[in-house]
């Protein structure tokens, strides 16, 4: 095959791959990633086999580079899959930590009149102190 044919195949493969992956629903991305990781594992094994049978130093160098890149791709795929699975896991609600002493009473919300203990009774800004009416 000539270079134009190979380039055409690569461009079409990229286009078809993008279209297929973009049409997958979000619930199916995790199984898709797991399947892709299985394929990446097979590619890694193939790169190791080629590196083991390389007779030419250039072929060995390229094969070792393929092993490194396939390993990075495989590990990265597992990291992304793990993060995706964490999104689907049920987390227990986090209880806030107590900052007071273990036997100290809980402090409740502030009174309806404003600041705790401040201001006139009845919640008014001025008044006779009993009914909250103005003087």
mmCIF file with all atom_site columns, C-alpha atoms in Angstrom:
data_model
loop_
_atom_site.group_PDB
_atom_site.id
_atom_site.type_symbol
_atom_site.label_atom_id
_atom_site.label_alt_id
_atom_site.label_comp_id
_atom_site.label_asym_id
_atom_site.label_entity_id
_atom_site.label_seq_id
_atom_site.pdbx_PDB_ins_code
_atom_site.Cartn_x
_atom_site.Cartn_y
_atom_site.Cartn_z
_atom_site.occupancy
_atom_site.B_iso_or_equiv
_atom_site.pdbx_formal_charge
_atom_site.auth_seq_id
_atom_site.auth_comp_id
_atom_site.auth_asym_id
_atom_site.auth_atom_id
_atom_site.pdbx_PDB_model_num
ATOM 1   C CA . UNK A 1 1   ? 0.000   0.000   0.000  1.00 0.00 ? 1   UNK A CA 1
ATOM 2   C CA . UNK A 1 2   ? 1.185   3.464   -0.806 1.00 0.00 ? 2   UNK A CA 1
ATOM 3   C CA . UNK A 1 3   ? 1.493   6.367   1.625  1.00 0.00 ? 3   UNK A CA 1
ATOM 4   C CA . UNK A 1 4   ? -1.713  8.021   0.373  1.00 0.00 ? 4   UNK A CA 1
ATOM 5   C CA . UNK A 1 5   ? -3.693  4.831   0.978  1.00 0.00 ? 5   UNK A CA 1
ATOM 6   C CA . UNK A 1 6   ? -2.239  4.435   4.474  1.00 0.00 ? 6   UNK A CA 1
ATOM 7   C CA . UNK A 1 7   ? -3.007  8.062   5.320  1.00 0.00 ? 7   UNK A CA 1
ATOM 8   C CA . UNK A 1 8   ? -6.568  7.621   4.052  1.00 0.00 ? 8   UNK A CA 1
ATOM 9   C CA . UNK A 1 9   ? -7.044  4.526   6.219  1.00 0.00 ? 9   UNK A CA 1
ATOM 10  C CA . UNK A 1 10  ? -5.726  6.348   9.307  1.00 0.00 ? 10  UNK A CA 1
ATOM 11  C CA . UNK A 1 11  ? -7.970  9.385   8.733  1.00 0.00 ? 11  UNK A CA 1
ATOM 12  C CA . UNK A 1 12  ? -11.039 7.194   8.207  1.00 0.00 ? 12  UNK A CA 1
ATOM 13  C CA . UNK A 1 13  ? -10.201 5.115   11.303 1.00 0.00 ? 13  UNK A CA 1
ATOM 14  C CA . UNK A 1 14  ? -9.884  8.266   13.420 1.00 0.00 ? 14  UNK A CA 1
ATOM 15  C CA . UNK A 1 15  ? -13.193 9.593   12.091 1.00 0.00 ? 15  UNK A CA 1
ATOM 16  C CA . UNK A 1 16  ? -15.058 6.310   12.651 1.00 0.00 ? 16  UNK A CA 1
ATOM 17  C CA . UNK A 1 17  ? -13.540 5.904   16.128 1.00 0.00 ? 17  UNK A CA 1
ATOM 18  C CA . UNK A 1 18  ? -14.546 9.430   17.120 1.00 0.00 ? 18  UNK A CA 1
ATOM 19  C CA . UNK A 1 19  ? -18.096 8.920   15.862 1.00 0.00 ? 19  UNK A CA 1
ATOM 20  C CA . UNK A 1 20  ? -18.478 5.580   17.662 1.00 0.00 ? 20  UNK A CA 1
ATOM 21  C CA . UNK A 1 21  ? -17.122 6.817   21.000 1.00 0.00 ? 21  UNK A CA 1
ATOM 22  C CA . UNK A 1 22  ? -19.078 10.085  20.910 1.00 0.00 ? 22  UNK A CA 1
ATOM 23  C CA . UNK A 1 23  ? -22.367 8.193   20.447 1.00 0.00 ? 23  UNK A CA 1
ATOM 24  C CA . UNK A 1 24  ? -21.829 6.019   23.539 1.00 0.00 ? 24  UNK A CA 1
ATOM 25  C CA . UNK A 1 25  ? -23.988 7.004   26.518 1.00 0.00 ? 25  UNK A CA 1
ATOM 26  C CA . UNK A 1 26  ? -22.254 8.058   29.712 1.00 0.00 ? 26  UNK A CA 1
ATOM 27  C CA . UNK A 1 27  ? -23.334 4.877   31.522 1.00 0.00 ? 27  UNK A CA 1
ATOM 28  C CA . UNK A 1 28  ? -21.443 2.740   29.005 1.00 0.00 ? 28  UNK A CA 1
ATOM 29  C CA . UNK A 1 29  ? -18.158 4.648   28.995 1.00 0.00 ? 29  UNK A CA 1
ATOM 30  C CA . UNK A 1 30  ? -16.746 2.589   31.890 1.00 0.00 ? 30  UNK A CA 1
ATOM 31  C CA . UNK A 1 31  ? -17.242 -0.789  30.130 1.00 0.00 ? 31  UNK A CA 1
ATOM 32  C CA . UNK A 1 32  ? -15.845 0.780   26.958 1.00 0.00 ? 32  UNK A CA 1
ATOM 33  C CA . UNK A 1 33  ? -12.732 1.882   28.864 1.00 0.00 ? 33  UNK A CA 1
ATOM 34  C CA . UNK A 1 34  ? -12.337 -1.613  30.316 1.00 0.00 ? 34  UNK A CA 1
ATOM 35  C CA . UNK A 1 35  ? -12.496 -3.128  26.836 1.00 0.00 ? 35  UNK A CA 1
ATOM 36  C CA . UNK A 1 36  ? -9.970  -0.604  25.565 1.00 0.00 ? 36  UNK A CA 1
ATOM 37  C CA . UNK A 1 37  ? -7.659  -1.488  28.471 1.00 0.00 ? 37  UNK A CA 1
ATOM 38  C CA . UNK A 1 38  ? -7.831  -5.161  27.463 1.00 0.00 ? 38  UNK A CA 1
ATOM 39  C CA . UNK A 1 39  ? -6.772  -4.213  23.929 1.00 0.00 ? 39  UNK A CA 1
ATOM 40  C CA . UNK A 1 40  ? -3.949  -2.058  25.308 1.00 0.00 ? 40  UNK A CA 1
ATOM 41  C CA . UNK A 1 41  ? -2.755  -5.043  27.344 1.00 0.00 ? 41  UNK A CA 1
ATOM 42  C CA . UNK A 1 42  ? -2.595  -7.151  24.184 1.00 0.00 ? 42  UNK A CA 1
ATOM 43  C CA . UNK A 1 43  ? -0.631  -4.379  22.447 1.00 0.00 ? 43  UNK A CA 1
ATOM 44  C CA . UNK A 1 44  ? 1.804   -4.312  25.376 1.00 0.00 ? 44  UNK A CA 1
ATOM 45  C CA . UNK A 1 45  ? 2.344   -8.077  25.131 1.00 0.00 ? 45  UNK A CA 1
ATOM 46  C CA . UNK A 1 46  ? 2.947   -7.750  21.376 1.00 0.00 ? 46  UNK A CA 1
ATOM 47  C CA . UNK A 1 47  ? 5.486   -4.965  21.929 1.00 0.00 ? 47  UNK A CA 1
ATOM 48  C CA . UNK A 1 48  ? 7.332   -7.122  24.478 1.00 0.00 ? 48  UNK A CA 1
ATOM 49  C CA . UNK A 1 49  ? 7.411   -10.054 22.039 1.00 0.00 ? 49  UNK A CA 1
ATOM 50  C CA . UNK A 1 50  ? 8.767   -7.838  19.238 1.00 0.00 ? 50  UNK A CA 1
ATOM 51  C CA . UNK A 1 51  ? 11.407  -6.388  21.589 1.00 0.00 ? 51  UNK A CA 1
ATOM 52  C CA . UNK A 1 52  ? 12.479  -9.896  22.582 1.00 0.00 ? 52  UNK A CA 1
ATOM 53  C CA . UNK A 1 53  ? 12.953  -10.997 18.972 1.00 0.00 ? 53  UNK A CA 1
ATOM 54  C CA . UNK A 1 54  ? 14.614  -7.817  17.683 1.00 0.00 ? 54  UNK A CA 1
ATOM 55  C CA . UNK A 1 55  ? 17.958  -8.405  15.995 1.00 0.00 ? 55  UNK A CA 1
ATOM 56  C CA . UNK A 1 56  ? 18.656  -4.882  14.791 1.00 0.00 ? 56  UNK A CA 1
ATOM 57  C CA . UNK A 1 57  ? 19.435  -2.174  17.410 1.00 0.00 ? 57  UNK A CA 1
ATOM 58  C CA . UNK A 1 58  ? 17.026  0.258   15.707 1.00 0.00 ? 58  UNK A CA 1
ATOM 59  C CA . UNK A 1 59  ? 14.189  -2.248  15.883 1.00 0.00 ? 59  UNK A CA 1
ATOM 60  C CA . UNK A 1 60  ? 15.024  -2.928  19.523 1.00 0.00 ? 60  UNK A CA 1
ATOM 61  C CA . UNK A 1 61  ? 14.961  0.798   20.322 1.00 0.00 ? 61  UNK A CA 1
ATOM 62  C CA . UNK A 1 62  ? 11.613  1.312   18.625 1.00 0.00 ? 62  UNK A CA 1
ATOM 63  C CA . UNK A 1 63  ? 10.202  -1.821  20.285 1.00 0.00 ? 63  UNK A CA 1
ATOM 64  C CA . UNK A 1 64  ? 11.345  -0.666  23.728 1.00 0.00 ? 64  UNK A CA 1
ATOM 65  C CA . UNK A 1 65  ? 9.772   2.737   23.059 1.00 0.00 ? 65  UNK A CA 1
ATOM 66  C CA . UNK A 1 66  ? 6.571   0.902   22.108 1.00 0.00 ? 66  UNK A CA 1
ATOM 67  C CA . UNK A 1 67  ? 6.720   -1.038  25.392 1.00 0.00 ? 67  UNK A CA 1
ATOM 68  C CA . UNK A 1 68  ? 7.097   2.189   27.391 1.00 0.00 ? 68  UNK A CA 1
ATOM 69  C CA . UNK A 1 69  ? 4.297   3.988   25.552 1.00 0.00 ? 69  UNK A CA 1
ATOM 70  C CA . UNK A 1 70  ? 1.964   0.979   25.751 1.00 0.00 ? 70  UNK A CA 1
ATOM 71  C CA . UNK A 1 71  ? 2.630   0.723   29.491 1.00 0.00 ? 71  UNK A CA 1
ATOM 72  C CA . UNK A 1 72  ? 1.854   4.417   30.014 1.00 0.00 ? 72  UNK A CA 1
ATOM 73  C CA . UNK A 1 73  ? -1.323  4.042   27.964 1.00 0.00 ? 73  UNK A CA 1
ATOM 74  C CA . UNK A 1 74  ? -2.419  0.962   29.912 1.00 0.00 ? 74  UNK A CA 1
ATOM 75  C CA . UNK A 1 75  ? -1.771  2.483   33.342 1.00 0.00 ? 75  UNK A CA 1
ATOM 76  C CA . UNK A 1 76  ? -3.455  5.745   32.344 1.00 0.00 ? 76  UNK A CA 1
ATOM 77  C CA . UNK A 1 77  ? -6.505  3.828   31.158 1.00 0.00 ? 77  UNK A CA 1
ATOM 78  C CA . UNK A 1 78  ? -6.805  2.038   34.485 1.00 0.00 ? 78  UNK A CA 1
ATOM 79  C CA . UNK A 1 79  ? -6.467  5.338   36.379 1.00 0.00 ? 79  UNK A CA 1
ATOM 80  C CA . UNK A 1 80  ? -9.227  6.946   34.311 1.00 0.00 ? 80  UNK A CA 1
ATOM 81  C CA . UNK A 1 81  ? -11.453 3.869   34.687 1.00 0.00 ? 81  UNK A CA 1
ATOM 82  C CA . UNK A 1 82  ? -10.933 3.935   38.460 1.00 0.00 ? 82  UNK A CA 1
ATOM 83  C CA . UNK A 1 83  ? -11.937 7.602   38.608 1.00 0.00 ? 83  UNK A CA 1
ATOM 84  C CA . UNK A 1 84  ? -15.033 6.861   36.551 1.00 0.00 ? 84  UNK A CA 1
ATOM 85  C CA . UNK A 1 85  ? -16.008 4.015   38.872 1.00 0.00 ? 85  UNK A CA 1
ATOM 86  C CA . UNK A 1 86  ? -15.607 6.314   41.897 1.00 0.00 ? 86  UNK A CA 1
ATOM 87  C CA . UNK A 1 87  ? -18.301 8.556   40.427 1.00 0.00 ? 87  UNK A CA 1
ATOM 88  C CA . UNK A 1 88  ? -20.772 5.660   40.531 1.00 0.00 ? 88  UNK A CA 1
ATOM 89  C CA . UNK A 1 89  ? -19.917 4.477   44.052 1.00 0.00 ? 89  UNK A CA 1
ATOM 90  C CA . UNK A 1 90  ? -22.196 5.406   46.933 1.00 0.00 ? 90  UNK A CA 1
ATOM 91  C CA . UNK A 1 91  ? -20.483 7.614   49.460 1.00 0.00 ? 91  UNK A CA 1
ATOM 92  C CA . UNK A 1 92  ? -21.628 7.750   53.071 1.00 0.00 ? 92  UNK A CA 1
ATOM 93  C CA . UNK A 1 93  ? -22.537 11.266  54.196 1.00 0.00 ? 93  UNK A CA 1
ATOM 94  C CA . UNK A 1 94  ? -19.661 12.975  55.937 1.00 0.00 ? 94  UNK A CA 1
ATOM 95  C CA . UNK A 1 95  ? -20.320 13.931  59.547 1.00 0.00 ? 95  UNK A CA 1
ATOM 96  C CA . UNK A 1 96  ? -18.766 17.250  60.560 1.00 0.00 ? 96  UNK A CA 1
ATOM 97  C CA . UNK A 1 97  ? -16.039 16.936  63.150 1.00 0.00 ? 97  UNK A CA 1
ATOM 98  C CA . UNK A 1 98  ? -16.767 18.255  66.637 1.00 0.00 ? 98  UNK A CA 1
ATOM 99  C CA . UNK A 1 99  ? -14.512 21.099  67.585 1.00 0.00 ? 99  UNK A CA 1
ATOM 100 C CA . UNK A 1 100 ? -15.564 21.346  71.238 1.00 0.00 ? 100 UNK A CA 1
ATOM 101 C CA . UNK A 1 101 ? -14.704 19.153  74.183 1.00 0.00 ? 101 UNK A CA 1
ATOM 102 C CA . UNK A 1 102 ? -16.324 15.691  74.224 1.00 0.00 ? 102 UNK A CA 1
ATOM 103 C CA . UNK A 1 103 ? -18.709 16.503  77.122 1.00 0.00 ? 103 UNK A CA 1
ATOM 104 C CA . UNK A 1 104 ? -19.460 20.110  76.150 1.00 0.00 ? 104 UNK A CA 1
ATOM 105 C CA . UNK A 1 105 ? -23.105 20.921  75.394 1.00 0.00 ? 105 UNK A CA 1
ATOM 106 C CA . UNK A 1 106 ? -24.103 21.460  71.786 1.00 0.00 ? 106 UNK A CA 1
ATOM 107 C CA . UNK A 1 107 ? -24.707 25.091  70.897 1.00 0.00 ? 107 UNK A CA 1
ATOM 108 C CA . UNK A 1 108 ? -27.956 25.719  69.080 1.00 0.00 ? 108 UNK A CA 1
ATOM 109 C CA . UNK A 1 109 ? -28.930 28.389  66.593 1.00 0.00 ? 109 UNK A CA 1
ATOM 110 C CA . UNK A 1 110 ? -29.018 32.051  67.598 1.00 0.00 ? 110 UNK A CA 1
ATOM 111 C CA . UNK A 1 111 ? -32.267 33.347  69.151 1.00 0.00 ? 111 UNK A CA 1
ATOM 112 C CA . UNK A 1 112 ? -34.841 34.875  66.822 1.00 0.00 ? 112 UNK A CA 1
ATOM 113 C CA . UNK A 1 113 ? -34.156 38.363  68.153 1.00 0.00 ? 113 UNK A CA 1
ATOM 114 C CA . UNK A 1 114 ? -30.796 38.604  66.451 1.00 0.00 ? 114 UNK A CA 1
ATOM 115 C CA . UNK A 1 115 ? -27.447 38.113  68.133 1.00 0.00 ? 115 UNK A CA 1
ATOM 116 C CA . UNK A 1 116 ? -27.273 35.731  71.051 1.00 0.00 ? 116 UNK A CA 1
ATOM 117 C CA . UNK A 1 117 ? -28.094 37.694  74.221 1.00 0.00 ? 117 UNK A CA 1
ATOM 118 C CA . UNK A 1 118 ? -27.812 41.109  72.568 1.00 0.00 ? 118 UNK A CA 1
ATOM 119 C CA . UNK A 1 119 ? -30.545 43.595  71.798 1.00 0.00 ? 119 UNK A CA 1
ATOM 120 C CA . UNK A 1 120 ? -33.791 44.310  73.587 1.00 0.00 ? 120 UNK A CA 1
ATOM 121 C CA . UNK A 1 121 ? -36.248 41.553  74.480 1.00 0.00 ? 121 UNK A CA 1
ATOM 122 C CA . UNK A 1 122 ? -38.859 40.941  71.849 1.00 0.00 ? 122 UNK A CA 1
ATOM 123 C CA . UNK A 1 123 ? -36.433 41.433  69.015 1.00 0.00 ? 123 UNK A CA 1
ATOM 124 C CA . UNK A 1 124 ? -37.192 45.097  68.364 1.00 0.00 ? 124 UNK A CA 1
ATOM 125 C CA . UNK A 1 125 ? -34.541 47.760  68.016 1.00 0.00 ? 125 UNK A CA 1
ATOM 126 C CA . UNK A 1 126 ? -36.175 50.043  70.559 1.00 0.00 ? 126 UNK A CA 1
ATOM 127 C CA . UNK A 1 127 ? -39.163 49.691  72.805 1.00 0.00 ? 127 UNK A CA 1
ATOM 128 C CA . UNK A 1 128 ? -40.410 49.317  76.313 1.00 0.00 ? 128 UNK A CA 1
ATOM 129 C CA . UNK A 1 129 ? -38.764 45.933  76.829 1.00 0.00 ? 129 UNK A CA 1
ATOM 130 C CA . UNK A 1 130 ? -42.013 43.997  77.245 1.00 0.00 ? 130 UNK A CA 1
ATOM 131 C CA . UNK A 1 131 ? -44.144 44.227  74.141 1.00 0.00 ? 131 UNK A CA 1
ATOM 132 C CA . UNK A 1 132 ? -41.607 45.559  71.679 1.00 0.00 ? 132 UNK A CA 1
ATOM 133 C CA . UNK A 1 133 ? -43.735 48.653  70.999 1.00 0.00 ? 133 UNK A CA 1
ATOM 134 C CA . UNK A 1 134 ? -42.112 51.989  70.366 1.00 0.00 ? 134 UNK A CA 1
ATOM 135 C CA . UNK A 1 135 ? -42.044 54.490  73.231 1.00 0.00 ? 135 UNK A CA 1
#
